[in-house]
Short mmCIF file of C-alpha atoms in Angstrom, two decimals:
data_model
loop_
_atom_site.label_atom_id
_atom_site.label_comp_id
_atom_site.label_asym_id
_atom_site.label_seq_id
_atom_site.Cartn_x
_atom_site.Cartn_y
_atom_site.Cartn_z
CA UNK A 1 -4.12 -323.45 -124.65
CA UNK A 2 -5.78 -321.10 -121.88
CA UNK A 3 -9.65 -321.01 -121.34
CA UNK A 4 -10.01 -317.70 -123.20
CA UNK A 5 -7.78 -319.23 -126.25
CA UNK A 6 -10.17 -321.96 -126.62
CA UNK A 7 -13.06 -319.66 -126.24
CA UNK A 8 -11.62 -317.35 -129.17
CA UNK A 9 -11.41 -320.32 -131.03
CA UNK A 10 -15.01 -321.70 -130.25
CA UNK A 11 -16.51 -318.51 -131.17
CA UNK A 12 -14.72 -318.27 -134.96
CA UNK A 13 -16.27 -321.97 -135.40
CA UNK A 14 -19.70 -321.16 -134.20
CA UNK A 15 -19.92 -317.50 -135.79
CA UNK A 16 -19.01 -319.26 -139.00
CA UNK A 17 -21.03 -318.82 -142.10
CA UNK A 18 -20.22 -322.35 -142.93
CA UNK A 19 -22.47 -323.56 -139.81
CA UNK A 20 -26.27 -324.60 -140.41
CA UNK A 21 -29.14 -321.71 -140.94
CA UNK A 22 -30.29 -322.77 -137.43
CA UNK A 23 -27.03 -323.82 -135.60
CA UNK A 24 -26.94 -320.71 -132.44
CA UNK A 25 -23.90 -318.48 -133.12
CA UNK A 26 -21.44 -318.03 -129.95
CA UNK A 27 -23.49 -315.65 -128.59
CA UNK A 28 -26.82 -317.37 -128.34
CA UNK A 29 -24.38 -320.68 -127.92
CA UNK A 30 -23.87 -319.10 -124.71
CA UNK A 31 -27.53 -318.34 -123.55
CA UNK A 32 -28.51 -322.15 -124.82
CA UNK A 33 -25.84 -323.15 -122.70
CA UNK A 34 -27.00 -321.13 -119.65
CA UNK A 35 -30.28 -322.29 -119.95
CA UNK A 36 -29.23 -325.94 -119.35
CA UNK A 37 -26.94 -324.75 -116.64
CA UNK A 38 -29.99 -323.27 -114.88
CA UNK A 39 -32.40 -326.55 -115.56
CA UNK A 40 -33.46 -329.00 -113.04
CA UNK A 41 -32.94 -331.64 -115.55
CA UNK A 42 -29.75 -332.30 -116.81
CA UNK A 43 -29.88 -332.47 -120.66
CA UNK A 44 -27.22 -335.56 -122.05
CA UNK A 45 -24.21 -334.27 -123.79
CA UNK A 46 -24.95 -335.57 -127.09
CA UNK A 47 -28.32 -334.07 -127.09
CA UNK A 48 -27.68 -330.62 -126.25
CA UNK A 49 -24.67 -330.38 -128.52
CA UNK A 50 -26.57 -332.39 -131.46
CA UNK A 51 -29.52 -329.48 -131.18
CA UNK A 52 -26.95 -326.73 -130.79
CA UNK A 53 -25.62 -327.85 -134.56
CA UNK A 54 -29.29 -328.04 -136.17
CA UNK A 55 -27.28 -330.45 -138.22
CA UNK A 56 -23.54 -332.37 -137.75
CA UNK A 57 -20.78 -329.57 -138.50
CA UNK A 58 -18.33 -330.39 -141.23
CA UNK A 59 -15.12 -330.50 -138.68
CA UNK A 60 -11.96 -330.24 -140.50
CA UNK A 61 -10.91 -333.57 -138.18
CA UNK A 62 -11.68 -335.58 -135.34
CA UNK A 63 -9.50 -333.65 -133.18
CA UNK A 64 -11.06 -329.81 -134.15
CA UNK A 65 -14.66 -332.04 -133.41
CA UNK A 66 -12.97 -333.11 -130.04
CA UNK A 67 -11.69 -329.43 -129.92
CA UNK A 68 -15.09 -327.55 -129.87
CA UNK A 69 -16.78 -330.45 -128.54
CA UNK A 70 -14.71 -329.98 -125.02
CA UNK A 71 -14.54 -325.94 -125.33
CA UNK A 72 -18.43 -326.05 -125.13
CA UNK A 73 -18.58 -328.85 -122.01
CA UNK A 74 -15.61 -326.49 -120.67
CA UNK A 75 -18.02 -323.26 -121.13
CA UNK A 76 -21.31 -324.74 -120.01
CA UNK A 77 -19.19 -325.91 -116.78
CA UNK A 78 -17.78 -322.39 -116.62
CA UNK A 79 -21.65 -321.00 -117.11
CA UNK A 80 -22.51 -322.77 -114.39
CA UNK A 81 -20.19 -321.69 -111.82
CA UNK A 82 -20.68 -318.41 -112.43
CA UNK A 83 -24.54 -319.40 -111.85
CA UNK A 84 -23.35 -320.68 -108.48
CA UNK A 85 -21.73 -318.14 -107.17
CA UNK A 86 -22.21 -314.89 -104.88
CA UNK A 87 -20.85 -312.80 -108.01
CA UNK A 88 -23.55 -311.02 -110.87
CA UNK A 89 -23.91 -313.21 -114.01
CA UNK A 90 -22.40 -311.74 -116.86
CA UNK A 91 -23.63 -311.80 -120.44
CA UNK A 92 -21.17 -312.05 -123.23
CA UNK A 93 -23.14 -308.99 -124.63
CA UNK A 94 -24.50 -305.76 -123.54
CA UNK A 95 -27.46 -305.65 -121.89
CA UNK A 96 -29.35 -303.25 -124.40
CA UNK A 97 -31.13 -304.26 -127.35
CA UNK A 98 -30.30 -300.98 -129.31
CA UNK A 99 -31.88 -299.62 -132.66
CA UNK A 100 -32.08 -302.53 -134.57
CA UNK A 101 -33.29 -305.20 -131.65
CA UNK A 102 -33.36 -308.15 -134.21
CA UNK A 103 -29.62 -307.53 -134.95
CA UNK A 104 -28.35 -306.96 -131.35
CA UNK A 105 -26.71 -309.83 -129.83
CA UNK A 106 -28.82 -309.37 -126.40
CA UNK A 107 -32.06 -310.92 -128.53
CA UNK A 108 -29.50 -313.72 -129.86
CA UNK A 109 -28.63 -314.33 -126.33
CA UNK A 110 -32.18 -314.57 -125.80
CA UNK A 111 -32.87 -316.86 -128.69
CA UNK A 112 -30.49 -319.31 -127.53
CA UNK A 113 -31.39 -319.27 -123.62
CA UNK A 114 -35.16 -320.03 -125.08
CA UNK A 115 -33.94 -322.95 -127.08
CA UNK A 116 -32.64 -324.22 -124.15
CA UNK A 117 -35.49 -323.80 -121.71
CA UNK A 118 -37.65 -325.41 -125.44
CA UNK A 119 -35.37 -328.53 -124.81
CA UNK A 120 -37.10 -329.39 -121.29
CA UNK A 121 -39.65 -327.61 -121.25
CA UNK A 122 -41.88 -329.18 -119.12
CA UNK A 123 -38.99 -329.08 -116.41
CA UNK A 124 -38.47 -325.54 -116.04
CA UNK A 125 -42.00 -325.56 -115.28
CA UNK A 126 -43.43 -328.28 -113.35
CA UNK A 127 -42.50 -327.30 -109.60
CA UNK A 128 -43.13 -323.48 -110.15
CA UNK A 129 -44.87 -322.63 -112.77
CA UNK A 130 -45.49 -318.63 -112.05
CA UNK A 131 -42.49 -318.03 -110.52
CA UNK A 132 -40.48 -319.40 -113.35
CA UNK A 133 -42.79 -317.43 -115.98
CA UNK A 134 -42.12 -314.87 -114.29
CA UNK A 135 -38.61 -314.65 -113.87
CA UNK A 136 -38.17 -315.63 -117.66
CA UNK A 137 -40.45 -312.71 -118.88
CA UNK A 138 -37.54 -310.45 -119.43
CA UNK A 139 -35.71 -313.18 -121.25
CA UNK A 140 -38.58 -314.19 -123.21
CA UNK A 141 -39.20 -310.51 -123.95
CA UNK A 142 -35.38 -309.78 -125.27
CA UNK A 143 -35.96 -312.85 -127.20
CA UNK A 144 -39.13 -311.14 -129.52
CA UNK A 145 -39.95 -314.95 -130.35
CA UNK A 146 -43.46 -313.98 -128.46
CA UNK A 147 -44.13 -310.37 -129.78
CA UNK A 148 -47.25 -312.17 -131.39
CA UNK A 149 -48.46 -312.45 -128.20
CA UNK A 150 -50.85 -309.20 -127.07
CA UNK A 151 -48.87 -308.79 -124.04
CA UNK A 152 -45.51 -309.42 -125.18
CA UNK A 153 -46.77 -306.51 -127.67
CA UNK A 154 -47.61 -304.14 -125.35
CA UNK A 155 -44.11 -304.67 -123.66
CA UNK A 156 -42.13 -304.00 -126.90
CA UNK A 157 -44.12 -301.02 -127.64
CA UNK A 158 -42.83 -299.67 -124.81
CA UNK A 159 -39.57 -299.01 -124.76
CA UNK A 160 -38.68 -297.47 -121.02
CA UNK A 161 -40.38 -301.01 -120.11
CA UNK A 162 -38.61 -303.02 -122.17
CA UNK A 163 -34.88 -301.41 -120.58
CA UNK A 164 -36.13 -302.48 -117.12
CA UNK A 165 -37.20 -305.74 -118.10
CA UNK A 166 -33.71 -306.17 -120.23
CA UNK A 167 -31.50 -305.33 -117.09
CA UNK A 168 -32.90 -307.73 -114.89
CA UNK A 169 -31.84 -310.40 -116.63
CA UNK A 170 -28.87 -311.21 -114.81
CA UNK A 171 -30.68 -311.12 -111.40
CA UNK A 172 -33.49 -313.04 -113.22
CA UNK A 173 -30.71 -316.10 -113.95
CA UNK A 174 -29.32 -315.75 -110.62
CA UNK A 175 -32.77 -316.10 -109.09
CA UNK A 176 -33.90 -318.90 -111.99
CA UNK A 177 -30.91 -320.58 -110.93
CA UNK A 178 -31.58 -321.25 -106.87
CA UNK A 179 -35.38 -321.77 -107.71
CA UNK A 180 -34.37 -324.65 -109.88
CA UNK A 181 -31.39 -326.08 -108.08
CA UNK A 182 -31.33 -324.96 -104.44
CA UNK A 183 -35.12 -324.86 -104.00
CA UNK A 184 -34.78 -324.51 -99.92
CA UNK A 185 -33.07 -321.17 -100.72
CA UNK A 186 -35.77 -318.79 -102.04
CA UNK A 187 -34.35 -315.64 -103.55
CA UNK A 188 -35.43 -312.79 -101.61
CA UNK A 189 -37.58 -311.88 -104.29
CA UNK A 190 -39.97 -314.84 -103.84
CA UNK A 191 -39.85 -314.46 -99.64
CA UNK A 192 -43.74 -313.78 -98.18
CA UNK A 193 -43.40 -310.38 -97.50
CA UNK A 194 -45.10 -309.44 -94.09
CA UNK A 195 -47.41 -306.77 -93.42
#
C-alpha cells in the first residue's frame, strides 16, 4: 500500500464519528503531529499516540491498531522531513480561516499543533522564551483557544491582521523548527540586524 493509500485510510479512521469527543481529527492529527516534530523533546510513542485518542479506539483488530498505529509514526516521520528541508511546509488545509473560523480546518490545525506544544510545554519554552512566543502567535491566534485573552481579542477583531498572521504560519514552523533543533542556525528573522 503506497504512503498516500495509508494516509487515505488514516484519515477515514481519525475523521470518524466513532472516535472520542476529544480524539484530534486528521487534520488537527496533523498539526499535533507537527508540533512534536518541531519540539526539542522527543515525546515517547505511546504517549503522544495515547493523548491523540483522548481514550483507546475500538480497532476492528490488532492488525487495523498496528495499521494506524504505523501510518501515524510514518506521517509524523514524513512531517518532519518536510520540517527539515529547504522546501515551504505545507498544511493539509488552506491557509484561511474563512466565514465560519470555528468550522475551518486551519483553526483545527491549530488546535492540534497547540495540543502538541500543551504536551511539553515547558520545552518549547525554556531556551527561548520570546522568540518561541513569538513565532507561535499566529498559530496560537488560528487556534482561538486564547481569544479570552485582551490581546488575542484585539487580533481577531481585526481581520486584515489576522490574514497576515494566518499566512505566516508556514515560515513560522520552518523558523520554530531550526530554533528548536538546529539552534546554531538562527533564521534570518532572529539575526541582530545592524544599523
Amino acid at each position: 500500500m503506497s504512503f498516500a493509500e495509508q494516509l487515505t485510510r488514516l484519515q477515514a479512521f481519525l475523521d470518524a464519528d466513532e472516535l472520542h469527543d476529544e480524539a484530534l481529527d486528521y487534520v488537527a492529527a496533523h498539526g499535533y503531529l507537527t508540533a512534536l516534530s518541531i519540539c526539542s523533546e522527543s515525546v515517547p510513542e505511546r504517549e503522544w499516540i495515547d493523548a491523540l485518542f483522548a481514550e483507546e479506539p475500538h480497532y476492528a483488530d490488532a492488525a487495523q491498531r498496528e495499521e494506524i498505529e504505523s501510518t501515524l509514526l510514518a506521517l509524523k516521520a514524513h512531517i518532519a522531513r518536510q520540517l527539515a528541508s529547504d522546501e515551504e511546509f505545507e498544511l493539509p488545509c488552506d491557509l484561511d480561516l474563512g466565514e465560519e473560523p470555528d468550522d475551518s480546518d486551519l483553526r483545527g490545525w491549530c488546535i492540534g499543533f497547540m495540543e502538541g506544544v500543551f504536551l511539553r510545554e515547558a520545552a518549547w519554552f525554556e531556551t527561548a522564551e520570546e522568540e518561541v512566543s513569538e513565532m507561535l502567535l499566529p498559530i496560537m491566534v488560528g487556534s482561538g483557544l486564547f481569544d479570552d485573552q485582551p490581546e488575542f481579542a484585539d487580533i481577531a477583531a481585526d481581520a486584515n491582521l489576522m490574514d497576515d498572521m494566518i499566512v505566516q504560519i508556514p515560515e513560522a514552523l520552518t523558523a520554530l523548527y531550526l530554533l528548536c533543533n538546529a539552534p546554531d542556525e538562527k533564521p534570518a528573522i532572529l539575526k541582530p540586524r545592524h544599523h
